[in-house]
Short mmCIF file of C-alpha atoms and ligand atoms in Angstrom, two decimals:
data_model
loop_
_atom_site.label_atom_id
_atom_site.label_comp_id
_atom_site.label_asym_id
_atom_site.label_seq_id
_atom_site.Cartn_x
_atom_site.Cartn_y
_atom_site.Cartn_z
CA UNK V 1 24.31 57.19 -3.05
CA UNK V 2 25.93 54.64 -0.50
CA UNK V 3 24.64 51.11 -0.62
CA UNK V 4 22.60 50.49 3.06
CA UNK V 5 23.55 46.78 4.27
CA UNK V 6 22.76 45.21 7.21
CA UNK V 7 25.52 42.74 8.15
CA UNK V 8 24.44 39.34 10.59
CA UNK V 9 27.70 38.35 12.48
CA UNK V 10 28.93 35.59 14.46
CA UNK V 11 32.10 38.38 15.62
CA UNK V 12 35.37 36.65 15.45
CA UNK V 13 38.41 38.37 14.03
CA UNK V 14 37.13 38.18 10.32
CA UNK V 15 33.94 39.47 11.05
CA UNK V 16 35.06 42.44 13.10
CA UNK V 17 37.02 43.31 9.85
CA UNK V 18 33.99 43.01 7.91
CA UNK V 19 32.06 45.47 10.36
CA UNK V 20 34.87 47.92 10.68
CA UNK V 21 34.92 48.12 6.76
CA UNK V 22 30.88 48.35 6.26
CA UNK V 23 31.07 51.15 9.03
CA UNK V 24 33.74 52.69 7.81
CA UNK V 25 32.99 52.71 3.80
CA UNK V 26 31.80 55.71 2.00
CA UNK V 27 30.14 53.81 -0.09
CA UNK V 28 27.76 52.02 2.24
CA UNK V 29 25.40 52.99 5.32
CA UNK V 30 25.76 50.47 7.71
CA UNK V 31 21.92 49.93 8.57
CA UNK V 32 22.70 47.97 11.72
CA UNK V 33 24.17 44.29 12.84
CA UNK V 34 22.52 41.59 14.41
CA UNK V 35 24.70 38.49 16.22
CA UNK V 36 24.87 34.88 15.73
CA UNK V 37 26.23 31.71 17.44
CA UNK V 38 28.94 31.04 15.87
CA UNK V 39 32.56 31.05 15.95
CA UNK V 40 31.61 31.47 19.51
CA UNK V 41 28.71 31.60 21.41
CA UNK V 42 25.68 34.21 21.53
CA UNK V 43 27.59 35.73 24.52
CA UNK V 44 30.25 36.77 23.09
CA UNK V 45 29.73 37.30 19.41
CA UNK V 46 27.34 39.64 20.71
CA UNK V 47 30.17 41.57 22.58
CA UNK V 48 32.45 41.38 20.14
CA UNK V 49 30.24 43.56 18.20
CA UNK V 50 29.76 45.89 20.40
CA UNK V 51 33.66 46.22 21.23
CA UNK V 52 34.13 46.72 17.54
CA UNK V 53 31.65 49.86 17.03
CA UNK V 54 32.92 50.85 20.54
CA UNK V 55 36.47 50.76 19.47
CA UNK V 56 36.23 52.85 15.92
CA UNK V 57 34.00 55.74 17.45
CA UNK V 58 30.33 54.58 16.01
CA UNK V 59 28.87 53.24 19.26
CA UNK V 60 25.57 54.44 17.89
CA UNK V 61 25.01 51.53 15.12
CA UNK V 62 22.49 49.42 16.31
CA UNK V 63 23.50 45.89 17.19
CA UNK V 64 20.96 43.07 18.35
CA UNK V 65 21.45 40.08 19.82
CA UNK V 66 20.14 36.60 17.56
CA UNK V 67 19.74 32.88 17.90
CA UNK V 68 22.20 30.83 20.27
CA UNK V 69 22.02 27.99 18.33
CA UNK V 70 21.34 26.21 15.35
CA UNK V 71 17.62 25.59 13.88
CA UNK V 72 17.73 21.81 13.82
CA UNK V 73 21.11 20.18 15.26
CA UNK V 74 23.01 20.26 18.50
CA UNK V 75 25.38 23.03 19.35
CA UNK V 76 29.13 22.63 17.71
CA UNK V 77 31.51 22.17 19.87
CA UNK V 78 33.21 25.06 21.30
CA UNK V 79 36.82 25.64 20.58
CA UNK V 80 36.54 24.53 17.14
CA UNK V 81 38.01 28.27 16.13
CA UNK V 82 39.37 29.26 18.99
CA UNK V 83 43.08 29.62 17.64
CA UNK V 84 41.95 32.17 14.77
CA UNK V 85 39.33 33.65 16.56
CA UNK V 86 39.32 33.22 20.78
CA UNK V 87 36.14 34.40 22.74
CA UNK V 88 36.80 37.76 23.51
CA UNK V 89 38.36 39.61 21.29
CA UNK V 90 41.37 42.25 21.72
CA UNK V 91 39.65 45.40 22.12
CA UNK V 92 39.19 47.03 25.32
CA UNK V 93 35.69 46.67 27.50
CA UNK V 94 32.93 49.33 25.78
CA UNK V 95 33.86 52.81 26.80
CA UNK V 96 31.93 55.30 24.44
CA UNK V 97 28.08 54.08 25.00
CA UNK V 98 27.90 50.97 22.43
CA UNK V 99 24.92 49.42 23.82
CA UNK V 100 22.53 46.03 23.01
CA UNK V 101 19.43 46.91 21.52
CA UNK V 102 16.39 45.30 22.95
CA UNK V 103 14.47 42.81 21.27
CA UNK V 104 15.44 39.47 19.20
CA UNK V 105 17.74 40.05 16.07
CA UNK V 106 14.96 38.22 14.06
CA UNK V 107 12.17 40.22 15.13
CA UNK V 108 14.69 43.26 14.21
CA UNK V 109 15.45 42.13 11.00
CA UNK V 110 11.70 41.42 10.10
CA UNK V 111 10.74 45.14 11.34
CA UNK V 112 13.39 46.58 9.21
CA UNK V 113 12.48 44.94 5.64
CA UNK V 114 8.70 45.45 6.02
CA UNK V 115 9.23 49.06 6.78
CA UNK V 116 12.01 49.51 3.88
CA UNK V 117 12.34 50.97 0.38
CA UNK V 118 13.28 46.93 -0.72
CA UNK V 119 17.21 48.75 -0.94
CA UNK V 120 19.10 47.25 2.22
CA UNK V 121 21.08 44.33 1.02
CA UNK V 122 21.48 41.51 3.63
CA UNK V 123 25.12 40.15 4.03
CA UNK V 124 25.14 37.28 6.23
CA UNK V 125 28.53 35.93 7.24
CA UNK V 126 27.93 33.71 9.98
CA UNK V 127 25.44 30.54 10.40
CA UNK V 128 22.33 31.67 8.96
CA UNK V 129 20.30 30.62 11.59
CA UNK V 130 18.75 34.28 11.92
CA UNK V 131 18.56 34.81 8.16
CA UNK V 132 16.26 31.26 8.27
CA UNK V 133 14.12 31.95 11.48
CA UNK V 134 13.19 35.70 10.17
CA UNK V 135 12.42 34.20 6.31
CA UNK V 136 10.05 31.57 8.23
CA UNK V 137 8.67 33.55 10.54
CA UNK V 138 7.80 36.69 8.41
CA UNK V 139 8.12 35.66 4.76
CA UNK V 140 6.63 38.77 3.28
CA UNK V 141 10.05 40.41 4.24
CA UNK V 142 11.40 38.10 1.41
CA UNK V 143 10.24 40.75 -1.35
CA UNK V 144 11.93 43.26 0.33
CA UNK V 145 15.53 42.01 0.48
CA UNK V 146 16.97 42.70 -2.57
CA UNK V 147 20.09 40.82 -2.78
CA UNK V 148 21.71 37.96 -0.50
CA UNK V 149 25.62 38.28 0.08
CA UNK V 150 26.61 35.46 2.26
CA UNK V 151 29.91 34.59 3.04
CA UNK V 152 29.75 30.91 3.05
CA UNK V 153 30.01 27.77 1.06
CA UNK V 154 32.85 25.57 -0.96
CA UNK V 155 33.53 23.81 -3.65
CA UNK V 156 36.64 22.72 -3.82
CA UNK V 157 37.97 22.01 -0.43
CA UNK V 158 36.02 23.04 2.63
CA UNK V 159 37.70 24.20 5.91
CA UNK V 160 35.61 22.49 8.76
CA UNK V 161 35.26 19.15 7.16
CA UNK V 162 36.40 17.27 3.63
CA UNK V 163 32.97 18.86 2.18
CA UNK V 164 32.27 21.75 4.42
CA UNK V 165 32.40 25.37 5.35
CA UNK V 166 31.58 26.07 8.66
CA UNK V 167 29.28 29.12 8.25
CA UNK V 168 27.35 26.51 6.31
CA UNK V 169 27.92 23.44 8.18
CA UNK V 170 26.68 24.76 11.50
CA UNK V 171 23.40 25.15 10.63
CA UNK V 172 22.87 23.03 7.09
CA UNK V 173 19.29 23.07 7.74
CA UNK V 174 19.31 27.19 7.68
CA UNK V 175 21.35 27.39 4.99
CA UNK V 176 19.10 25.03 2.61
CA UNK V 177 16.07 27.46 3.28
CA UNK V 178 18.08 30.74 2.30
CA UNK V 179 19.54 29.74 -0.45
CA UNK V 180 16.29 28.25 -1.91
CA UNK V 181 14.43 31.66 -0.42
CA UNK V 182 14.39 32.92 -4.31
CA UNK V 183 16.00 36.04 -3.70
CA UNK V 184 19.09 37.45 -5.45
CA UNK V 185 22.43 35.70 -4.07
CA UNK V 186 25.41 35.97 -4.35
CA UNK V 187 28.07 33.53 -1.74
CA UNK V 188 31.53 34.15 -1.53
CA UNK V 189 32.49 30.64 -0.55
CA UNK V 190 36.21 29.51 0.22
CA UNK V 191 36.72 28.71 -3.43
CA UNK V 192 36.85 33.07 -3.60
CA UNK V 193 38.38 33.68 -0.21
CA UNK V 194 41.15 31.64 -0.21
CA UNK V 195 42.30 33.75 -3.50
CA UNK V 196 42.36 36.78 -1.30
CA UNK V 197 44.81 36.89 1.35
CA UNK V 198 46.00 39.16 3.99
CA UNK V 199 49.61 38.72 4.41
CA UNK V 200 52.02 39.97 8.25
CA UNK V 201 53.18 42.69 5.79
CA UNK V 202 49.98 44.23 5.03
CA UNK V 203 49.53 43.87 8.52
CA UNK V 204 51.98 45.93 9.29
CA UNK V 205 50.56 48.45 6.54
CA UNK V 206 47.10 48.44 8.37
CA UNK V 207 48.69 49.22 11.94
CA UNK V 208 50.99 51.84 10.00
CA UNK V 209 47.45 53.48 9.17
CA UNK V 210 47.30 55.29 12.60
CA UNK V 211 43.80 54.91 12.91
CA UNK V 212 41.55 53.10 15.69
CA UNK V 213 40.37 50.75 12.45
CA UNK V 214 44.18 49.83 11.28
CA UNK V 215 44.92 48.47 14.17
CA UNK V 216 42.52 46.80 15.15
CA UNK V 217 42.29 44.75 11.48
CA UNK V 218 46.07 44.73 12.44
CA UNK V 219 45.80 42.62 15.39
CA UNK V 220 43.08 40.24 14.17
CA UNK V 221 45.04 39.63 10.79
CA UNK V 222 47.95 38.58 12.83
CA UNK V 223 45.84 36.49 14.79
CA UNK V 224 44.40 34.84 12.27
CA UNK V 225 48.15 34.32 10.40
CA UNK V 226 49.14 32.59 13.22
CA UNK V 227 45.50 30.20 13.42
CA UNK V 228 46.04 29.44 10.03
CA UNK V 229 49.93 28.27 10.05
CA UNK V 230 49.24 26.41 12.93
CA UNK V 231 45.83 25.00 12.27
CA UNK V 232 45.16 24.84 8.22
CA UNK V 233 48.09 26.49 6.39
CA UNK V 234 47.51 28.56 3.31
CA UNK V 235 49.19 26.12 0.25
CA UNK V 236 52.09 27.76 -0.55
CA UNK V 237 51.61 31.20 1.60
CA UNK V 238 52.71 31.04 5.11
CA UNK V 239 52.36 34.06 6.96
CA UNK V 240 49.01 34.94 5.38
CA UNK V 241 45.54 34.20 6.07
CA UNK V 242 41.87 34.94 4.52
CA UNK V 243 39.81 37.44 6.13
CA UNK V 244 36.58 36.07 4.45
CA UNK V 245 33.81 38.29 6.04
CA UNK V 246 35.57 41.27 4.61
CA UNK V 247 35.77 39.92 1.41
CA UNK V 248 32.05 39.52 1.25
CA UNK V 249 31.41 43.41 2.61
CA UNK V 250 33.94 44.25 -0.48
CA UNK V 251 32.17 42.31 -3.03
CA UNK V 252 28.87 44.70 -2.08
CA UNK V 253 31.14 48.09 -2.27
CA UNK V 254 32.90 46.73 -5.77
CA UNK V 255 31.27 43.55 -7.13
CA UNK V 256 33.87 43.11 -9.95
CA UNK V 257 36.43 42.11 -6.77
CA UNK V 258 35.50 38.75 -7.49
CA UNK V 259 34.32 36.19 -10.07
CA UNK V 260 31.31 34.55 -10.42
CA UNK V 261 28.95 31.86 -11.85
CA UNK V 262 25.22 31.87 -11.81
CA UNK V 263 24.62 28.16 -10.99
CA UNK V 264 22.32 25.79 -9.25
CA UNK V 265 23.64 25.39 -5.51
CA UNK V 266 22.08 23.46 -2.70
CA UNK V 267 23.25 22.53 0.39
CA UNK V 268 23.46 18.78 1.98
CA UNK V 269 21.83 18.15 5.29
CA UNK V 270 21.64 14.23 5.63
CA UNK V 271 24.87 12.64 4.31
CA UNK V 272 27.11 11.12 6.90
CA UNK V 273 30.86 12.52 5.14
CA UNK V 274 29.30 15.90 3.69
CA UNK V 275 26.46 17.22 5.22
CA UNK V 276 27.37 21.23 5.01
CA UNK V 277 28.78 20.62 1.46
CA UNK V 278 27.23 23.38 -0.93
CA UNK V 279 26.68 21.13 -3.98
CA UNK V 280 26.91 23.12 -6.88
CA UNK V 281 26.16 22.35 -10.52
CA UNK V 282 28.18 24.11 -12.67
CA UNK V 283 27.04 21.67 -15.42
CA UNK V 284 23.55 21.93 -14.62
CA UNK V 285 22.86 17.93 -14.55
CA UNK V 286 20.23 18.40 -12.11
CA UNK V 287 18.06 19.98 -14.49
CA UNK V 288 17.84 22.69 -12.05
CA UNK V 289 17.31 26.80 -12.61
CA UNK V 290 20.45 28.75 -11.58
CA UNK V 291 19.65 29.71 -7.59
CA UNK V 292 23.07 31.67 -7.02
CA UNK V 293 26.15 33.98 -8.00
CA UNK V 294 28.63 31.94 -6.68
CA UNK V 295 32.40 33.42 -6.64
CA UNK V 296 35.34 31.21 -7.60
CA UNK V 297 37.69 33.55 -7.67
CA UNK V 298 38.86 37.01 -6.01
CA UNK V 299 41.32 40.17 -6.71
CA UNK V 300 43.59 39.97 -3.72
CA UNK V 301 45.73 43.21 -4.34
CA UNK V 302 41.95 45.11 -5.06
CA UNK V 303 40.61 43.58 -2.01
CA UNK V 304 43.89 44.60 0.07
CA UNK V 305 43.99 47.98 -1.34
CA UNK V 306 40.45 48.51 -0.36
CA UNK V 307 40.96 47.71 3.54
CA UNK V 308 43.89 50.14 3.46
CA UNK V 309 42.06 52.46 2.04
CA UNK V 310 38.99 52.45 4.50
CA UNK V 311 40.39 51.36 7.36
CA UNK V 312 42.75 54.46 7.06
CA UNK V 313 39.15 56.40 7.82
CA UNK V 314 38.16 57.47 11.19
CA UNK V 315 35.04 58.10 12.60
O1 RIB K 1 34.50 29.60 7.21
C1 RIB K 1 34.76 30.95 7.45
C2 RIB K 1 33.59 31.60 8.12
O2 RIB K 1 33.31 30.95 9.36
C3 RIB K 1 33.84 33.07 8.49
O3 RIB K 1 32.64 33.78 8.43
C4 RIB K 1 34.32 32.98 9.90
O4 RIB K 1 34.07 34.19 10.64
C5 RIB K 1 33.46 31.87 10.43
O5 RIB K 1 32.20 32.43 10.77
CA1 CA K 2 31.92 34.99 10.40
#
């Protein structure tokens, strides 16, 4: 029985990955995809999603358009990810009827989970300004999520700031009230991402696929290669770059992919060098109850053989 996910996305070249795959899989049914400010703004994230279903023949899954901004703080400033990601992305203009849904993402999302079984698993991998507004808005849908996949977070090193991940740093103040919603979660931070990386080669294996999917994950792993040797090379791997939103959508189809700890993780939203930072407590000093399945670690041939093999699919 396929896994049904819905999948909130600020679309830039990772996330289009991510969507392709969770469209594409056997293994899931792709419930629907609501947009995010992001990696660019409301505009165009929204777009980008609809270019992607466009592009791979499923014009028909539903996409809705979310919040332009974060809950609490000013907008980012643009361009921040412009070099791995750009505005529009490289797919032509909708052609085969992908079209907006009406209605707010968040009043979507709310709908869905009060009228579901409690079996749609919720993988955000943008800001989770959405994921926040719907869980205060309507928290009754809380009991019906049953698991929390977020691509987001760091330990180690984060990728915006010293502390940070961007997903999380965006909104800090949406991110604090998901991951202390109580619900089952699992983040697939950089510490997990950065362990799984997408080389030119396989590239050139996805665009050998044939299919409307390979080459499209083609061009956007490129894109991203070049981003990341210009802006934040991989240590010791040039020429290869995470694709961390499709990591997360692989983690759902085969959770052994990556490595985990259950842990106690928060997230800092007043501290002038690391608000953003997921803090977690891998020691438990806080005294706290493990809140989250946090990865530290990922299968990189696994996760590359997987996007082969479903991105080789077709419609
Ligand atoms: O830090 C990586 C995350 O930020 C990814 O989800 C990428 O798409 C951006 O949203
Ligand atoms: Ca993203």
């Amino acid at each position: 029985m396929p896994t049904k996910l819905i999948l909130d996305v600020d679309t830039g070249t990772d996330d289009a990955v991510a969507l392709m795959t969770a469209a594409l899989s056997p293994d899931l049914e792709l419930v629907g995809a609501t947009s995010v400010n992001g990696n660019t703004t409301i505009d165009y994230t929204t777009e980008n999603t609809l270019r992607v279903f466009d592009w791979i023949g499923l014009p028909d899954v539903p996409v809705f358009r979310g919040c332009d901004r974060p809950l609490a703080r000013p907008q980012a400033p643009r361009g921040m990810a412009t070099r791995i990601h750009g505005d529009l992305l490289d797919l032509p203009p909708v052609s085969r009827g992908a079209t907006l849904q009406s209605g707010h993402a968040v009043d979507w999302l709310i709908e869905t989970y009060l009228a579901s079984d409690g079996d749609i698993v919720l993988c955000p991998v943008g800001p989770l300004t959405n994921i926040a507004m719907a869980i205060q808005k309507e928290p009754r849908i809380l009991e019906k999520i049953p698991q929390i996949v977020i691509m987001g977070g760091a330990h180690d090193h984060g990728n915006v700031t010293a502390s940070a991940e961007f997903n999380i740093w965006l909104d800090p103040e949406a991110a604090r009230i998901v991951v202390n919603c109580g619900r089952p979660i699992r983040m697939i931070p950089l510490d997990a991402t950065h362990r799984a990386l997408v080389s030119s080669e396989d590239a050139g294996r996805l665009r050998a696929l044939g299919t409307p999917a390979g080459e499209a994950a083609a061009r956007f792993v490129l894109k991203r290669i070049d981003g990341y040797d210009a802006t934040q090379p991989m240590p010791h791997r040039p020429g290869a770059a995470p694709v961390h939103d499709a990591l997360a959508v692989c983690s759902i189809i085969d959770p052994a992919i990556v490595t985990t700890s259950f842990i106690p993780v928060d997230v800092e939203v007043d501290a002038e060098l690391s608000v953003g930072r997921t803090v977690c407590d891998f020691r438990f000093r806080g005294g706290k109850p493990a809140n989250v399945e946090f990865a530290t670690d990922a299968d990189e041939p696994t996760f590359v053989a997987m996007l082969l093999e479903i991105l080789g699919r077709t419609a």
